[in-house]
Amino acid sequence: MTIVGSLPNLQVLKLLWSSFVGLEWEPNEGEFLQLKYLRLREINLENWIANSIHFPSLKCLVIERCENLKEIPCGIGEIPTLESIEVSDCRDSVVTSAKQIQEEQQSLGYDDFRVRIVNRS
C-alpha cells in the first residue's frame, strides 16, 4: 500500500476483494494526500488505524461487505473535507462508528455531512 499511497495524483482508490491482503491497515503519514474517494469492498481488513493526516483530502468513504472490519476509525471524522460515508452489509459496530462520526460532524456544524446505511441481507 505504500507504493499506491505514494502516487502523487491518486484521487480514487477502490480496494476490492483480494486487492488488499492483511488484517490491519495503518497508512503512513504523507501517503494518499490527494485521495478523494475510497471504496473498500469485501476485503479481510479487521483493524483500520487512521486519522485526518492519513487521508487529508478524502470526500467520500464507501465500505461494502467488509465483514471482518471492527469499526471506522474515529479519526476519519476529523477530515475537514469529508462529505459522506456509505456503509453496506457490515458489522453493527461499523454502522455505529459511522453514526458516531455523523453526530460529531453535526455537532461541529457540518449539517451537510451524510451517512448512508444499506443492508441488503
PDB file of N, CA and C in Angstrom, residues 24-110:
ATOM      1  N   GLU A  24      -4.718  -5.793   9.171  1.00  0.00           N
ATOM      2  CA  GLU A  24      -4.573  -4.451   9.725  1.00  0.00           C
ATOM      3  C   GLU A  24      -4.015  -3.513   8.672  1.00  0.00           C
ATOM      4  N   TRP A  25      -4.505  -2.267   8.707  1.00  0.00           N
ATOM      5  CA  TRP A  25      -4.006  -1.261   7.778  1.00  0.00           C
ATOM      6  C   TRP A  25      -3.785   0.030   8.544  1.00  0.00           C
ATOM      7  N   GLU A  26      -2.556   0.473   8.543  1.00  0.00           N
ATOM      8  CA  GLU A  26      -2.212   1.765   9.117  1.00  0.00           C
ATOM      9  C   GLU A  26      -1.366   2.503   8.082  1.00  0.00           C
ATOM     10  N   PRO A  27      -1.985   3.414   7.334  1.00  0.00           N
ATOM     11  CA  PRO A  27      -1.230   4.156   6.324  1.00  0.00           C
ATOM     12  C   PRO A  27      -0.141   5.000   6.983  1.00  0.00           C
ATOM     13  N   ASN A  28       0.853   5.324   6.201  1.00  0.00           N
ATOM     14  CA  ASN A  28       1.924   6.193   6.683  1.00  0.00           C
ATOM     15  C   ASN A  28       1.566   7.645   6.420  1.00  0.00           C
ATOM     16  N   GLU A  29       2.008   8.508   7.297  1.00  0.00           N
ATOM     17  CA  GLU A  29       1.793   9.941   7.084  1.00  0.00           C
ATOM     18  C   GLU A  29       2.471  10.339   5.778  1.00  0.00           C
ATOM     19  N   GLY A  30       1.800  11.169   5.003  1.00  0.00           N
ATOM     20  CA  GLY A  30       2.349  11.617   3.726  1.00  0.00           C
ATOM     21  C   GLY A  30       1.875  10.803   2.533  1.00  0.00           C
ATOM     22  N   GLU A  31       1.115   9.740   2.795  1.00  0.00           N
ATOM     23  CA  GLU A  31       0.530   8.948   1.715  1.00  0.00           C
ATOM     24  C   GLU A  31      -0.904   9.419   1.466  1.00  0.00           C
ATOM     25  N   PHE A  32      -1.438   9.096   0.312  1.00  0.00           N
ATOM     26  CA  PHE A  32      -2.838   9.367  -0.043  1.00  0.00           C
ATOM     27  C   PHE A  32      -3.207  10.848   0.116  1.00  0.00           C
ATOM     28  N   LEU A  33      -2.292  11.719  -0.214  1.00  0.00           N
ATOM     29  CA  LEU A  33      -2.516  13.145   0.002  1.00  0.00           C
ATOM     30  C   LEU A  33      -3.623  13.735  -0.861  1.00  0.00           C
ATOM     31  N   GLN A  34      -3.826  13.217  -2.069  1.00  0.00           N
ATOM     32  CA  GLN A  34      -4.844  13.745  -2.977  1.00  0.00           C
ATOM     33  C   GLN A  34      -6.099  12.869  -3.049  1.00  0.00           C
ATOM     34  N   LEU A  35      -6.148  11.781  -2.280  1.00  0.00           N
ATOM     35  CA  LEU A  35      -7.254  10.836  -2.370  1.00  0.00           C
ATOM     36  C   LEU A  35      -8.566  11.485  -1.945  1.00  0.00           C
ATOM     37  N   LYS A  36      -9.555  11.411  -2.837  1.00  0.00           N
ATOM     38  CA  LYS A  36     -10.860  11.996  -2.568  1.00  0.00           C
ATOM     39  C   LYS A  36     -11.942  10.934  -2.366  1.00  0.00           C
ATOM     40  N   TYR A  37     -11.757   9.768  -2.960  1.00  0.00           N
ATOM     41  CA  TYR A  37     -12.761   8.717  -2.906  1.00  0.00           C
ATOM     42  C   TYR A  37     -12.079   7.403  -2.537  1.00  0.00           C
ATOM     43  N   LEU A  38     -12.560   6.764  -1.476  1.00  0.00           N
ATOM     44  CA  LEU A  38     -12.017   5.478  -1.041  1.00  0.00           C
ATOM     45  C   LEU A  38     -13.162   4.486  -0.901  1.00  0.00           C
ATOM     46  N   ARG A  39     -13.033   3.374  -1.615  1.00  0.00           N
ATOM     47  CA  ARG A  39     -14.029   2.306  -1.543  1.00  0.00           C
ATOM     48  C   ARG A  39     -13.352   1.023  -1.095  1.00  0.00           C
ATOM     49  N   LEU A  40     -13.872   0.425  -0.039  1.00  0.00           N
ATOM     50  CA  LEU A  40     -13.399  -0.856   0.470  1.00  0.00           C
ATOM     51  C   LEU A  40     -14.540  -1.842   0.293  1.00  0.00           C
ATOM     52  N   ARG A  41     -14.299  -2.892  -0.479  1.00  0.00           N
ATOM     53  CA  ARG A  41     -15.367  -3.866  -0.734  1.00  0.00           C
ATOM     54  C   ARG A  41     -14.835  -5.288  -0.593  1.00  0.00           C
ATOM     55  N   GLU A  42     -15.432  -6.016   0.318  1.00  0.00           N
ATOM     56  CA  GLU A  42     -15.141  -7.432   0.523  1.00  0.00           C
ATOM     57  C   GLU A  42     -13.646  -7.704   0.695  1.00  0.00           C
ATOM     58  N   ILE A  43     -13.020  -6.933   1.568  1.00  0.00           N
ATOM     59  CA  ILE A  43     -11.624  -7.200   1.915  1.00  0.00           C
ATOM     60  C   ILE A  43     -11.596  -7.735   3.343  1.00  0.00           C
ATOM     61  N   ASN A  44     -10.525  -8.415   3.709  1.00  0.00           N
ATOM     62  CA  ASN A  44     -10.441  -9.094   5.005  1.00  0.00           C
ATOM     63  C   ASN A  44      -9.974  -8.199   6.147  1.00  0.00           C
ATOM     64  N   LEU A  45      -9.882  -6.945   5.919  1.00  0.00           N
ATOM     65  CA  LEU A  45      -9.401  -5.999   6.919  1.00  0.00           C
ATOM     66  C   LEU A  45     -10.214  -6.095   8.208  1.00  0.00           C
ATOM     67  N   GLU A  46      -9.513  -6.176   9.342  1.00  0.00           N
ATOM     68  CA  GLU A  46     -10.165  -6.195  10.657  1.00  0.00           C
ATOM     69  C   GLU A  46      -9.958  -4.874  11.390  1.00  0.00           C
ATOM     70  N   ASN A  47      -8.705  -4.445  11.467  1.00  0.00           N
ATOM     71  CA  ASN A  47      -8.348  -3.232  12.205  1.00  0.00           C
ATOM     72  C   ASN A  47      -7.804  -2.184  11.243  1.00  0.00           C
ATOM     73  N   TRP A  48      -8.431  -1.025  11.270  1.00  0.00           N
ATOM     74  CA  TRP A  48      -8.012   0.077  10.411  1.00  0.00           C
ATOM     75  C   TRP A  48      -7.630   1.220  11.337  1.00  0.00           C
ATOM     76  N   ILE A  49      -6.395   1.621  11.243  1.00  0.00           N
ATOM     77  CA  ILE A  49      -5.873   2.682  12.103  1.00  0.00           C
ATOM     78  C   ILE A  49      -5.576   3.879  11.211  1.00  0.00           C
ATOM     79  N   ALA A  50      -6.349   4.938  11.380  1.00  0.00           N
ATOM     80  CA  ALA A  50      -6.180   6.106  10.509  1.00  0.00           C
ATOM     81  C   ALA A  50      -6.793   7.334  11.159  1.00  0.00           C
ATOM     82  N   ASN A  51      -6.339   8.483  10.696  1.00  0.00           N
ATOM     83  CA  ASN A  51      -6.951   9.741  11.113  1.00  0.00           C
ATOM     84  C   ASN A  51      -6.803  10.761   9.987  1.00  0.00           C
ATOM     85  N   SER A  52      -7.030  12.001  10.289  1.00  0.00           N
ATOM     86  CA  SER A  52      -7.083  13.030   9.251  1.00  0.00           C
ATOM     87  C   SER A  52      -5.760  13.235   8.519  1.00  0.00           C
ATOM     88  N   ILE A  53      -4.628  12.931   9.138  1.00  0.00           N
ATOM     89  CA  ILE A  53      -3.354  13.115   8.438  1.00  0.00           C
ATOM     90  C   ILE A  53      -3.121  12.051   7.377  1.00  0.00           C
ATOM     91  N   HIS A  54      -3.844  10.951   7.466  1.00  0.00           N
ATOM     92  CA  HIS A  54      -3.648   9.865   6.508  1.00  0.00           C
ATOM     93  C   HIS A  54      -4.431  10.060   5.218  1.00  0.00           C
ATOM     94  N   PHE A  55      -5.544  10.731   5.272  1.00  0.00           N
ATOM     95  CA  PHE A  55      -6.388  10.968   4.097  1.00  0.00           C
ATOM     96  C   PHE A  55      -6.873  12.419   4.128  1.00  0.00           C
ATOM     97  N   PRO A  56      -5.983  13.386   4.030  1.00  0.00           N
ATOM     98  CA  PRO A  56      -6.358  14.782   4.274  1.00  0.00           C
ATOM     99  C   PRO A  56      -7.328  15.393   3.265  1.00  0.00           C
ATOM    100  N   SER A  57      -7.509  14.771   2.101  1.00  0.00           N
ATOM    101  CA  SER A  57      -8.400  15.320   1.071  1.00  0.00           C
ATOM    102  C   SER A  57      -9.640  14.477   0.833  1.00  0.00           C
ATOM    103  N   LEU A  58      -9.852  13.436   1.644  1.00  0.00           N
ATOM    104  CA  LEU A  58     -10.942  12.499   1.416  1.00  0.00           C
ATOM    105  C   LEU A  58     -12.299  13.188   1.503  1.00  0.00           C
ATOM    106  N   LYS A  59     -13.142  12.900   0.496  1.00  0.00           N
ATOM    107  CA  LYS A  59     -14.501  13.437   0.472  1.00  0.00           C
ATOM    108  C   LYS A  59     -15.541  12.351   0.689  1.00  0.00           C
ATOM    109  N   CYS A  60     -15.284  11.160   0.142  1.00  0.00           N
ATOM    110  CA  CYS A  60     -16.283  10.102   0.178  1.00  0.00           C
ATOM    111  C   CYS A  60     -15.638   8.777   0.571  1.00  0.00           C
ATOM    112  N   LEU A  61     -16.222   8.118   1.561  1.00  0.00           N
ATOM    113  CA  LEU A  61     -15.769   6.808   2.017  1.00  0.00           C
ATOM    114  C   LEU A  61     -16.915   5.819   1.840  1.00  0.00           C
ATOM    115  N   VAL A  62     -16.652   4.724   1.120  1.00  0.00           N
ATOM    116  CA  VAL A  62     -17.650   3.680   0.898  1.00  0.00           C
ATOM    117  C   VAL A  62     -17.077   2.366   1.412  1.00  0.00           C
ATOM    118  N   ILE A  63     -17.814   1.704   2.299  1.00  0.00           N
ATOM    119  CA  ILE A  63     -17.381   0.417   2.851  1.00  0.00           C
ATOM    120  C   ILE A  63     -18.499  -0.593   2.601  1.00  0.00           C
ATOM    121  N   GLU A  64     -18.182  -1.628   1.830  1.00  0.00           N
ATOM    122  CA  GLU A  64     -19.184  -2.609   1.447  1.00  0.00           C
ATOM    123  C   GLU A  64     -18.719  -4.024   1.788  1.00  0.00           C
ATOM    124  N   ARG A  65     -19.564  -4.745   2.463  1.00  0.00           N
ATOM    125  CA  ARG A  65     -19.350  -6.167   2.747  1.00  0.00           C
ATOM    126  C   ARG A  65     -17.972  -6.474   3.339  1.00  0.00           C
ATOM    127  N   CYS A  66     -17.503  -5.620   4.177  1.00  0.00           N
ATOM    128  CA  CYS A  66     -16.247  -5.871   4.893  1.00  0.00           C
ATOM    129  C   CYS A  66     -16.639  -6.468   6.243  1.00  0.00           C
ATOM    130  N   GLU A  67     -16.915  -7.746   6.220  1.00  0.00           N
ATOM    131  CA  GLU A  67     -17.499  -8.428   7.368  1.00  0.00           C
ATOM    132  C   GLU A  67     -16.578  -8.523   8.568  1.00  0.00           C
ATOM    133  N   ASN A  68     -15.282  -8.413   8.368  1.00  0.00           N
ATOM    134  CA  ASN A  68     -14.334  -8.525   9.472  1.00  0.00           C
ATOM    135  C   ASN A  68     -13.960  -7.183  10.091  1.00  0.00           C
ATOM    136  N   LEU A  69     -14.238  -6.098   9.389  1.00  0.00           N
ATOM    137  CA  LEU A  69     -13.864  -4.777   9.896  1.00  0.00           C
ATOM    138  C   LEU A  69     -14.618  -4.482  11.184  1.00  0.00           C
ATOM    139  N   LYS A  70     -13.871  -4.058  12.204  1.00  0.00           N
ATOM    140  CA  LYS A  70     -14.469  -3.821  13.518  1.00  0.00           C
ATOM    141  C   LYS A  70     -15.120  -2.452  13.624  1.00  0.00           C
ATOM    142  N   GLU A  71     -14.497  -1.430  13.010  1.00  0.00           N
ATOM    143  CA  GLU A  71     -15.057  -0.081  13.074  1.00  0.00           C
ATOM    144  C   GLU A  71     -14.350   0.832  12.092  1.00  0.00           C
ATOM    145  N   ILE A  72     -14.968   1.946  11.836  1.00  0.00           N
ATOM    146  CA  ILE A  72     -14.330   3.014  11.071  1.00  0.00           C
ATOM    147  C   ILE A  72     -13.542   3.826  12.089  1.00  0.00           C
ATOM    148  N   PRO A  73     -12.281   4.103  11.828  1.00  0.00           N
ATOM    149  CA  PRO A  73     -11.501   4.880  12.802  1.00  0.00           C
ATOM    150  C   PRO A  73     -12.160   6.236  13.078  1.00  0.00           C
ATOM    151  N   CYS A  74     -12.274   6.590  14.339  1.00  0.00           N
ATOM    152  CA  CYS A  74     -12.932   7.852  14.684  1.00  0.00           C
ATOM    153  C   CYS A  74     -12.187   9.052  14.100  1.00  0.00           C
ATOM    154  N   GLY A  75     -10.876   8.904  13.892  1.00  0.00           N
ATOM    155  CA  GLY A  75     -10.089   9.987  13.299  1.00  0.00           C
ATOM    156  C   GLY A  75     -10.496  10.337  11.884  1.00  0.00           C
ATOM    157  N   ILE A  76     -11.186   9.429  11.196  1.00  0.00           N
ATOM    158  CA  ILE A  76     -11.695   9.721   9.854  1.00  0.00           C
ATOM    159  C   ILE A  76     -12.670  10.896   9.927  1.00  0.00           C
ATOM    160  N   GLY A  77     -13.396  10.986  11.022  1.00  0.00           N
ATOM    161  CA  GLY A  77     -14.346  12.085  11.209  1.00  0.00           C
ATOM    162  C   GLY A  77     -13.691  13.437  11.369  1.00  0.00           C
ATOM    163  N   GLU A  78     -12.388  13.471  11.568  1.00  0.00           N
ATOM    164  CA  GLU A  78     -11.664  14.731  11.726  1.00  0.00           C
ATOM    165  C   GLU A  78     -11.169  15.297  10.395  1.00  0.00           C
ATOM    166  N   ILE A  79     -11.437  14.576   9.303  1.00  0.00           N
ATOM    167  CA  ILE A  79     -11.002  15.047   7.985  1.00  0.00           C
ATOM    168  C   ILE A  79     -11.922  16.189   7.570  1.00  0.00           C
ATOM    169  N   PRO A  80     -11.384  17.393   7.394  1.00  0.00           N
ATOM    170  CA  PRO A  80     -12.248  18.554   7.127  1.00  0.00           C
ATOM    171  C   PRO A  80     -12.968  18.505   5.782  1.00  0.00           C
ATOM    172  N   THR A  81     -12.463  17.757   4.829  1.00  0.00           N
ATOM    173  CA  THR A  81     -13.083  17.687   3.503  1.00  0.00           C
ATOM    174  C   THR A  81     -14.135  16.590   3.387  1.00  0.00           C
ATOM    175  N   LEU A  82     -14.250  15.714   4.391  1.00  0.00           N
ATOM    176  CA  LEU A  82     -15.148  14.562   4.316  1.00  0.00           C
ATOM    177  C   LEU A  82     -16.604  15.017   4.202  1.00  0.00           C
ATOM    178  N   GLU A  83     -17.293  14.494   3.174  1.00  0.00           N
ATOM    179  CA  GLU A  83     -18.682  14.856   2.922  1.00  0.00           C
ATOM    180  C   GLU A  83     -19.649  13.705   3.178  1.00  0.00           C
ATOM    181  N   SER A  84     -19.183  12.455   2.993  1.00  0.00           N
ATOM    182  CA  SER A  84     -20.124  11.344   3.149  1.00  0.00           C
ATOM    183  C   SER A  84     -19.421  10.030   3.453  1.00  0.00           C
ATOM    184  N   ILE A  85     -20.169   9.174   4.143  1.00  0.00           N
ATOM    185  CA  ILE A  85     -19.764   7.797   4.410  1.00  0.00           C
ATOM    186  C   ILE A  85     -20.950   6.917   4.033  1.00  0.00           C
ATOM    187  N   GLU A  86     -20.663   5.853   3.294  1.00  0.00           N
ATOM    188  CA  GLU A  86     -21.690   4.865   2.975  1.00  0.00           C
ATOM    189  C   GLU A  86     -21.224   3.516   3.486  1.00  0.00           C
ATOM    190  N   VAL A  87     -22.082   2.845   4.224  1.00  0.00           N
ATOM    191  CA  VAL A  87     -21.774   1.529   4.786  1.00  0.00           C
ATOM    192  C   VAL A  87     -22.833   0.557   4.294  1.00  0.00           C
ATOM    193  N   SER A  88     -22.381  -0.560   3.755  1.00  0.00           N
ATOM    194  CA  SER A  88     -23.303  -1.555   3.225  1.00  0.00           C
ATOM    195  C   SER A  88     -22.884  -2.949   3.685  1.00  0.00           C
ATOM    196  N   ASP A  89     -23.806  -3.636   4.339  1.00  0.00           N
ATOM    197  CA  ASP A  89     -23.611  -5.023   4.755  1.00  0.00           C
ATOM    198  C   ASP A  89     -22.317  -5.233   5.544  1.00  0.00           C
ATOM    199  N   CYS A  90     -22.186  -4.503   6.640  1.00  0.00           N
ATOM    200  CA  CYS A  90     -21.035  -4.622   7.539  1.00  0.00           C
ATOM    201  C   CYS A  90     -21.539  -4.903   8.952  1.00  0.00           C
ATOM    202  N   ARG A  91     -20.622  -5.134   9.850  1.00  0.00           N
ATOM    203  CA  ARG A  91     -20.962  -5.345  11.266  1.00  0.00           C
ATOM    204  C   ARG A  91     -21.711  -4.139  11.825  1.00  0.00           C
ATOM    205  N   ASP A  92     -22.497  -4.403  12.851  1.00  0.00           N
ATOM    206  CA  ASP A  92     -23.200  -3.323  13.539  1.00  0.00           C
ATOM    207  C   ASP A  92     -22.230  -2.297  14.102  1.00  0.00           C
ATOM    208  N   SER A  93     -21.048  -2.748  14.530  1.00  0.00           N
ATOM    209  CA  SER A  93     -20.067  -1.827  15.106  1.00  0.00           C
ATOM    210  C   SER A  93     -19.540  -0.834  14.057  1.00  0.00           C
ATOM    211  N   VAL A  94     -19.502  -1.247  12.802  1.00  0.00           N
ATOM    212  CA  VAL A  94     -19.089  -0.334  11.728  1.00  0.00           C
ATOM    213  C   VAL A  94     -20.181   0.713  11.510  1.00  0.00           C
ATOM    214  N   VAL A  95     -21.417   0.266  11.519  1.00  0.00           N
ATOM    215  CA  VAL A  95     -22.553   1.185  11.388  1.00  0.00           C
ATOM    216  C   VAL A  95     -22.553   2.182  12.544  1.00  0.00           C
ATOM    217  N   THR A  96     -22.338   1.679  13.742  1.00  0.00           N
ATOM    218  CA  THR A  96     -22.307   2.539  14.927  1.00  0.00           C
ATOM    219  C   THR A  96     -21.202   3.581  14.810  1.00  0.00           C
ATOM    220  N   SER A  97     -20.025   3.179  14.365  1.00  0.00           N
ATOM    221  CA  SER A  97     -18.927   4.143  14.242  1.00  0.00           C
ATOM    222  C   SER A  97     -19.235   5.189  13.168  1.00  0.00           C
ATOM    223  N   ALA A  98     -19.915   4.799  12.093  1.00  0.00           N
ATOM    224  CA  ALA A  98     -20.307   5.771  11.057  1.00  0.00           C
ATOM    225  C   ALA A  98     -21.286   6.790  11.637  1.00  0.00           C
ATOM    226  N   LYS A  99     -22.226   6.312  12.430  1.00  0.00           N
ATOM    227  CA  LYS A  99     -23.208   7.209  13.045  1.00  0.00           C
ATOM    228  C   LYS A  99     -22.556   8.131  14.069  1.00  0.00           C
ATOM    229  N   GLN A 100     -21.555   7.629  14.794  1.00  0.00           N
ATOM    230  CA  GLN A 100     -20.842   8.476  15.751  1.00  0.00           C
ATOM    231  C   GLN A 100     -20.086   9.591  15.022  1.00  0.00           C
ATOM    232  N   ILE A 101     -19.488   9.258  13.886  1.00  0.00           N
ATOM    233  CA  ILE A 101     -18.797  10.271  13.091  1.00  0.00           C
ATOM    234  C   ILE A 101     -19.801  11.312  12.603  1.00  0.00           C
ATOM    235  N   GLN A 102     -20.980  10.855  12.179  1.00  0.00           N
ATOM    236  CA  GLN A 102     -22.010  11.785  11.727  1.00  0.00           C
ATOM    237  C   GLN A 102     -22.429  12.730  12.851  1.00  0.00           C
ATOM    238  N   GLU A 103     -22.645  12.188  14.038  1.00  0.00           N
ATOM    239  CA  GLU A 103     -23.019  13.022  15.181  1.00  0.00           C
ATOM    240  C   GLU A 103     -21.940  14.046  15.489  1.00  0.00           C
ATOM    241  N   GLU A 104     -20.687  13.610  15.431  1.00  0.00           N
ATOM    242  CA  GLU A 104     -19.566  14.516  15.679  1.00  0.00           C
ATOM    243  C   GLU A 104     -19.530  15.630  14.632  1.00  0.00           C
ATOM    244  N   GLN A 105     -19.719  15.271  13.373  1.00  0.00           N
ATOM    245  CA  GLN A 105     -19.724  16.265  12.294  1.00  0.00           C
ATOM    246  C   GLN A 105     -20.856  17.272  12.499  1.00  0.00           C
ATOM    247  N   GLN A 106     -22.028  16.791  12.858  1.00  0.00           N
ATOM    248  CA  GLN A 106     -23.168  17.684  13.065  1.00  0.00           C
ATOM    249  C   GLN A 106     -22.959  18.589  14.266  1.00  0.00           C
ATOM    250  N   SER A 107     -22.317  18.070  15.306  1.00  0.00           N
ATOM    251  CA  SER A 107     -22.057  18.904  16.480  1.00  0.00           C
ATOM    252  C   SER A 107     -21.059  20.015  16.165  1.00  0.00           C
ATOM    253  N   LEU A 108     -20.253  19.800  15.136  1.00  0.00           N
ATOM    254  CA  LEU A 108     -19.296  20.821  14.700  1.00  0.00           C
ATOM    255  C   LEU A 108     -19.913  21.781  13.677  1.00  0.00           C
ATOM    256  N   GLY A 109     -21.188  21.550  13.340  1.00  0.00           N
ATOM    257  CA  GLY A 109     -21.877  22.444  12.419  1.00  0.00           C
ATOM    258  C   GLY A 109     -21.853  22.020  10.965  1.00  0.00           C
ATOM    259  N   TYR A 110     -21.372  20.824  10.689  1.00  0.00           N
ATOM    260  CA  TYR A 110     -21.341  20.335   9.311  1.00  0.00           C
ATOM    261  C   TYR A 110     -22.639  19.578   9.024  1.00  0.00           C
TER     262      TYR A 110
END
